[in-house]
């Protein structure tokens, strides 16, 4: 695996110092030397933007300001992916992602999500005090695919024994919805490029990565947990979400990344074998939350609407694993990679050659 050519590596700094010293001894002014990375001052920083899969929904311990205060339900967690990313020289990790965010709120504009303004606009403020080396984005599922609504529909289908599986209804226009999503994601990524360009960044100063989504549920769960005690979904729907929905979503997001000049990390198969409820009575091996109800919130009319918001999202263990794979990917120059479980049981970034799927 090729190492990413980090601009802030020690060899670069040593080489620059030697050049300066040499010209000083000769009594000549040194010529222009490429700057060592992003412009400005402040700590080298990695930023995550997008929706619940990066905000930390499902990982718990949400910051009070994003756990319902004044209508903010972004649910940003200290257990979220960004806080586990390991990159040489990076000192700061900033999470701008917000649960439920559509592409329009990630990009520039007036769209708000849970009272929060444009994430790209907040990035523009951040770069005044931080040197951003990488921006990782997860977005698109809350646009035309309406993935959260899909999960809700499949949950409702479990109650209706005589009705059709939700996947049967969704298939009718699934491809059209994915097609409609692509330009919206491209627009959000373009806005991120614009923010950094306007701040004086050159394209080689930073990485922009779009990641896809992992399936939170799959067909391989014990029958005794295919109910309100764990994962109340029909087997047909569990199989469709795992084997088709997130795979198709990744294919179209890959297209969006290519159009926007971003790198792409495929997570569509990253959770295989670790989906919610696959552990049976022992959930410790699972990387996603099961049906989760905040019972205390049911006594408050406003909070009751969000009492199951955490359900079927990456949990703290899942975020740690995704961050492991993401960190490996950021240390390469590969344009596309996929997260797969290795012999050690952990996720690793594997180079993709040829079609994504």
Coordinates of C-alpha atoms in Angstrom, one line a residue:
X1 CA 0.0 0.0 0.0
X2 CA 1.5 3.3 -1.1
X3 CA 2.1 5.8 1.7
X4 CA 0.4 9.2 1.3
X5 CA 3.0 11.9 0.7
X6 CA 2.4 13.9 3.9
X7 CA 3.6 17.5 3.4
X8 CA 4.3 17.9 7.0
X9 CA 6.7 15.0 7.2
X10 CA 10.1 15.4 8.8
X11 CA 12.0 14.8 5.6
X12 CA 10.3 17.9 3.9
X13 CA 11.2 20.1 6.9
X14 CA 14.8 18.9 7.0
X15 CA 15.2 19.4 3.3
X16 CA 13.9 23.0 3.5
X17 CA 16.2 23.8 6.4
X18 CA 19.2 22.4 4.5
X19 CA 18.4 24.6 1.4
X20 CA 18.0 27.7 3.5
X21 CA 21.2 27.1 5.3
X22 CA 23.1 26.4 2.1
X23 CA 21.9 29.6 0.4
X24 CA 22.8 31.6 3.6
X25 CA 26.4 30.3 3.5
X26 CA 26.7 31.2 -0.2
X27 CA 25.3 34.7 0.5
X28 CA 22.4 34.2 -1.9
X29 CA 18.7 34.4 -1.3
X30 CA 16.9 31.1 -1.6
X31 CA 14.3 30.7 -4.3
X32 CA 10.6 30.1 -3.6
X33 CA 10.0 26.9 -1.6
X34 CA 6.6 25.2 -1.6
X35 CA 4.8 25.8 1.7
X36 CA 4.5 22.7 3.9
X37 CA 0.8 22.2 3.6
X38 CA -2.4 24.2 4.2
X39 CA -2.2 28.0 4.6
X40 CA -2.8 30.0 7.7
X41 CA -2.1 29.2 11.3
X42 CA -3.4 26.8 13.9
X43 CA -3.3 23.1 14.5
X44 CA -3.4 20.6 11.6
X45 CA -7.0 19.4 11.6
X46 CA -9.3 16.7 10.2
X47 CA -13.0 17.5 9.8
X48 CA -16.0 15.4 9.4
X49 CA -19.2 16.7 7.8
X50 CA -22.5 15.2 6.8
X51 CA -25.2 13.3 8.6
X52 CA -25.8 10.8 11.4
X53 CA -23.3 8.2 10.3
X54 CA -20.5 10.7 11.1
X55 CA -22.2 12.9 13.7
X56 CA -22.2 9.9 16.1
X57 CA -25.9 9.0 16.2
X58 CA -26.0 5.7 18.0
X59 CA -22.7 6.1 19.8
X60 CA -24.1 7.8 22.9
X61 CA -22.9 10.5 25.3
X62 CA -24.1 13.3 23.0
X63 CA -22.9 16.8 23.7
X64 CA -25.7 18.6 25.6
X65 CA -26.0 21.3 23.0
X66 CA -26.9 18.7 20.3
X67 CA -29.1 16.5 22.5
X68 CA -32.3 18.5 22.2
X69 CA -31.2 21.9 23.7
X70 CA -33.2 24.6 21.9
X71 CA -34.3 22.1 19.3
X72 CA -30.8 20.9 18.3
X73 CA -30.9 17.1 17.7
X74 CA -27.7 16.8 15.7
X75 CA -26.5 14.2 18.2
X76 CA -22.7 14.7 18.0
X77 CA -20.9 12.2 20.1
X78 CA -17.3 12.1 21.6
X79 CA -17.3 8.5 20.3
X80 CA -17.9 9.5 16.7
X81 CA -15.5 8.4 13.9
X82 CA -13.5 11.7 13.7
X83 CA -12.2 11.4 17.3
X84 CA -10.6 8.0 16.5
X85 CA -8.9 9.1 13.2
X86 CA -5.1 8.8 13.5
X87 CA -3.0 10.8 11.1
X88 CA 0.7 12.0 11.5
X89 CA 0.8 15.5 12.7
X90 CA -2.9 16.0 13.2
X91 CA -3.7 17.7 16.5
X92 CA -7.3 18.7 16.2
X93 CA -10.5 16.8 15.2
X94 CA -13.7 18.7 14.5
X95 CA -17.1 17.2 13.9
X96 CA -19.6 19.3 12.0
X97 CA -21.9 16.5 11.0
X98 CA -25.5 16.6 12.1
X99 CA -28.0 13.8 12.3
X100 CA -30.5 13.8 9.4
X101 CA -28.6 16.4 7.4
X102 CA -29.3 16.6 3.6
X103 CA -26.8 17.7 1.0
X104 CA -28.2 21.2 0.9
X105 CA -27.3 21.8 4.6
X106 CA -23.8 20.3 4.1
X107 CA -23.2 22.7 1.3
X108 CA -23.4 26.5 1.2
X109 CA -26.9 28.1 1.4
X110 CA -29.7 28.9 3.8
X111 CA -30.8 25.4 4.7
X112 CA -30.7 24.5 8.4
X113 CA -30.8 21.1 10.1
X114 CA -32.0 21.0 13.7
X115 CA -31.4 24.8 14.0
X116 CA -27.8 24.6 12.7
X117 CA -26.8 26.6 9.6
X118 CA -24.7 25.4 6.6
X119 CA -21.8 23.1 7.5
X120 CA -19.7 24.5 4.7
X121 CA -20.2 28.0 6.1
X122 CA -19.0 26.7 9.5
X123 CA -16.0 25.1 7.7
X124 CA -15.2 28.6 6.3
X125 CA -15.1 29.9 9.8
X126 CA -13.0 27.0 11.1
X127 CA -10.2 27.5 8.5
X128 CA -9.5 30.9 10.0
X129 CA -8.0 29.2 13.1
X130 CA -7.2 25.7 11.9
X131 CA -5.1 24.2 9.1
X132 CA -7.4 21.6 7.6
X133 CA -5.6 18.6 6.0
X134 CA -8.6 16.3 5.4
X135 CA -12.4 16.7 5.1
X136 CA -14.4 13.5 5.3
X137 CA -18.1 13.6 4.2
X138 CA -21.0 11.2 4.5
X139 CA -24.1 12.6 2.8
X140 CA -26.8 11.6 0.4
X141 CA -28.9 9.1 2.3
X142 CA -31.2 11.9 3.5
X143 CA -31.8 13.3 0.0
X144 CA -34.0 11.5 -2.4
X145 CA -33.2 8.0 -1.1
X146 CA -34.7 9.0 2.3
X147 CA -32.8 6.0 3.9
X148 CA -34.2 6.8 7.4
X149 CA -37.7 6.8 6.1
X150 CA -36.9 3.5 4.3
X151 CA -35.9 2.0 7.7
X152 CA -39.1 3.3 9.3
X153 CA -41.2 1.9 6.5
X154 CA -39.6 -1.5 6.9
X155 CA -40.2 -1.3 10.6
X156 CA -43.9 -0.7 10.0
X157 CA -44.0 -3.5 7.5
X158 CA -43.0 -5.9 10.2
X159 CA -46.3 -5.1 12.0
X160 CA -48.4 -5.8 8.9
X161 CA -48.3 -9.6 8.5
X162 CA -50.7 -9.5 5.6
X163 CA -49.0 -6.7 3.7
X164 CA -46.1 -6.6 1.3
X165 CA -42.4 -6.3 2.4
X166 CA -41.3 -2.7 2.3
X167 CA -38.5 -3.6 -0.1
X168 CA -41.1 -4.6 -2.7
X169 CA -42.6 -1.1 -2.7
X170 CA -39.2 0.7 -2.6
X171 CA -37.7 -1.1 -5.6
X172 CA -40.2 0.6 -7.9
X173 CA -38.4 3.9 -8.0
X174 CA -35.2 3.2 -6.1
X175 CA -32.8 3.8 -9.0
X176 CA -34.5 7.0 -10.0
X177 CA -34.1 8.3 -6.4
X178 CA -30.4 7.4 -6.5
X179 CA -30.0 9.2 -9.8
X180 CA -31.7 12.3 -8.3
X181 CA -29.4 12.2 -5.3
X182 CA -26.1 12.4 -7.3
X183 CA -26.1 16.1 -8.4
X184 CA -27.1 17.2 -4.9
X185 CA -24.1 15.4 -3.4
X186 CA -21.8 16.8 -6.1
X187 CA -23.0 20.3 -5.3
X188 CA -22.2 19.9 -1.6
X189 CA -18.7 18.6 -2.3
X190 CA -18.2 21.4 -4.8
X191 CA -19.1 23.9 -2.1
X192 CA -16.5 22.4 0.3
X193 CA -13.9 22.8 -2.5
X194 CA -15.0 26.4 -2.9
X195 CA -14.7 27.2 0.8
X196 CA -11.1 25.9 0.9
X197 CA -10.2 27.5 -2.4
X198 CA -11.5 30.9 -1.2
X199 CA -9.4 30.5 2.0
X200 CA -6.2 30.2 -0.1
X201 CA -6.0 26.4 -0.2
X202 CA -4.5 24.6 -3.2
X203 CA -6.0 21.3 -4.2
X204 CA -2.9 19.4 -3.0
X205 CA -3.2 21.0 0.5
X206 CA -6.0 18.8 1.6
X207 CA -7.9 15.6 1.0
X208 CA -11.7 15.5 0.4
X209 CA -13.2 12.0 1.0
X210 CA -16.8 10.9 0.5
X211 CA -17.7 7.7 2.3
X212 CA -20.7 5.6 1.8
X213 CA -23.0 3.8 4.3
X214 CA -22.8 0.4 6.1
X215 CA -25.9 -1.7 6.4
X216 CA -27.0 -1.6 10.1
X217 CA -29.1 -4.7 9.7
X218 CA -28.8 -8.0 7.8
X219 CA -30.6 -11.3 7.4
X220 CA -28.3 -13.3 9.7
X221 CA -30.0 -12.6 13.0
X222 CA -31.6 -15.0 15.5
X223 CA -35.4 -15.3 15.0
X224 CA -36.0 -14.5 18.7
X225 CA -34.5 -11.0 18.1
X226 CA -36.5 -10.3 15.0
X227 CA -39.0 -8.4 17.1
X228 CA -39.3 -5.3 19.4
X229 CA -36.6 -6.7 21.6
X230 CA -34.0 -6.2 18.9
X231 CA -34.6 -5.9 15.2
X232 CA -38.3 -5.9 14.1
X233 CA -37.9 -6.4 10.4
X234 CA -39.0 -9.0 7.8
X235 CA -36.3 -11.3 6.6
X236 CA -36.9 -10.2 3.0
X237 CA -36.4 -6.6 4.0
X238 CA -33.3 -7.4 6.0
X239 CA -31.8 -9.1 3.0
X240 CA -32.6 -6.3 0.6
X241 CA -31.2 -3.5 2.8
X242 CA -27.9 -5.5 3.3
X243 CA -27.4 -6.9 -0.2
X244 CA -29.0 -4.2 -2.4
X245 CA -29.9 -0.9 -0.8
X246 CA -26.5 0.1 0.6
X247 CA -24.6 -1.5 -2.3
X248 CA -26.6 0.6 -4.8
X249 CA -26.2 3.6 -2.7
X250 CA -22.5 3.2 -2.7
X251 CA -22.4 2.8 -6.5
X252 CA -24.1 6.2 -7.0
X253 CA -22.1 7.9 -4.3
X254 CA -18.9 6.7 -6.0
X255 CA -20.2 8.4 -9.1
X256 CA -20.8 11.6 -7.2
X257 CA -17.3 11.5 -5.7
X258 CA -15.7 11.1 -9.1
X259 CA -17.7 14.0 -10.6
X260 CA -16.7 16.2 -7.7
X261 CA -13.0 15.3 -7.6
X262 CA -13.2 13.6 -4.3
X263 CA -11.7 10.3 -3.1
X264 CA -14.2 7.6 -2.2
X265 CA -14.4 5.0 0.6
X266 CA -16.9 2.2 0.3
X267 CA -18.5 1.0 3.6
X268 CA -21.3 -0.9 2.0
X269 CA -20.0 -4.3 3.2
X270 CA -18.0 -3.0 6.2
X271 CA -20.5 -4.2 8.8
X272 CA -21.1 -7.7 7.5
X273 CA -21.3 -10.1 10.4
X274 CA -21.5 -7.3 13.0
X275 CA -25.0 -5.8 12.2
X276 CA -27.5 -5.1 14.9
X277 CA -28.8 -8.3 16.6
X278 CA -26.3 -10.6 14.9
X279 CA -24.7 -11.3 18.3
X280 CA -27.9 -12.9 19.8
X281 CA -28.0 -12.5 23.6
X282 CA -24.5 -10.9 23.6
X283 CA -24.4 -7.6 21.7
X284 CA -20.8 -7.0 22.4
X285 CA -19.7 -8.1 18.9
X286 CA -22.2 -5.8 17.2
X287 CA -21.1 -2.5 15.5
X288 CA -24.7 -1.0 15.3
X289 CA -27.4 -0.1 17.7
X290 CA -30.5 -2.3 18.0
X291 CA -34.0 -0.8 18.4
X292 CA -33.2 1.7 21.2
X293 CA -35.8 3.6 23.2
X294 CA -35.0 6.4 25.5
X295 CA -37.9 5.7 27.9
X296 CA -37.3 8.8 30.0
X297 CA -37.9 11.0 27.0
X298 CA -41.4 9.6 26.6
X299 CA -42.6 11.8 29.4
X300 CA -41.7 14.9 27.5
X301 CA -43.8 15.7 24.4
X302 CA -40.9 17.3 22.5
X303 CA -38.3 14.7 23.4
X304 CA -40.7 11.8 22.8
X305 CA -40.5 12.5 19.1
X306 CA -36.8 11.6 19.2
X307 CA -37.0 8.7 21.7
X308 CA -35.9 6.1 19.1
X309 CA -33.6 8.3 17.0
X310 CA -30.5 6.4 18.0
X311 CA -31.8 3.1 16.6
X312 CA -29.9 1.2 13.8
X313 CA -26.8 3.5 13.6
X314 CA -23.2 2.7 14.2
X315 CA -22.4 2.3 17.9
X316 CA -19.2 3.3 19.6
X317 CA -17.4 0.1 18.5
X318 CA -18.6 0.6 14.9
X319 CA -17.2 4.2 14.8
X320 CA -13.9 2.9 16.1
X321 CA -13.7 0.3 13.4
X322 CA -14.7 2.7 10.6
X323 CA -12.1 5.2 11.8
X324 CA -9.5 2.5 11.7
X325 CA -10.3 1.9 8.0
X326 CA -10.6 5.6 7.2
X327 CA -7.2 6.3 8.8
X328 CA -5.5 3.7 6.6
X329 CA -7.2 5.1 3.5
X330 CA -6.1 8.7 4.3
X331 CA -2.5 7.5 4.5
X332 CA -2.6 6.2 0.9
X333 CA -3.0 8.0 -2.5
X334 CA -5.6 5.5 -3.7
X335 CA -8.6 7.3 -5.2
X336 CA -11.0 4.5 -4.2
X337 CA -10.9 1.8 -1.4
X338 CA -13.3 -0.4 0.4
X339 CA -13.5 -1.3 4.1
X340 CA -13.2 -5.1 4.7
X341 CA -12.6 -7.2 7.8
X342 CA -9.2 -8.7 7.9
X343 CA -7.9 -11.9 9.6
X344 CA -7.4 -9.9 12.8
X345 CA -11.2 -9.2 12.9
X346 CA -10.7 -5.5 12.3
X347 CA -11.6 -3.3 9.4
X348 CA -8.9 -2.4 6.9
X349 CA -8.8 -0.3 3.7
X350 CA -8.5 -2.4 0.6
X351 CA -7.6 -0.9 -2.8
X352 CA -10.3 -1.1 -5.4
X353 CA -9.2 -1.9 -9.0
X354 CA -11.9 -1.7 -11.6
X355 CA -15.6 -1.4 -11.0
X356 CA -16.7 -0.8 -7.4
X357 CA -19.2 -3.6 -7.4

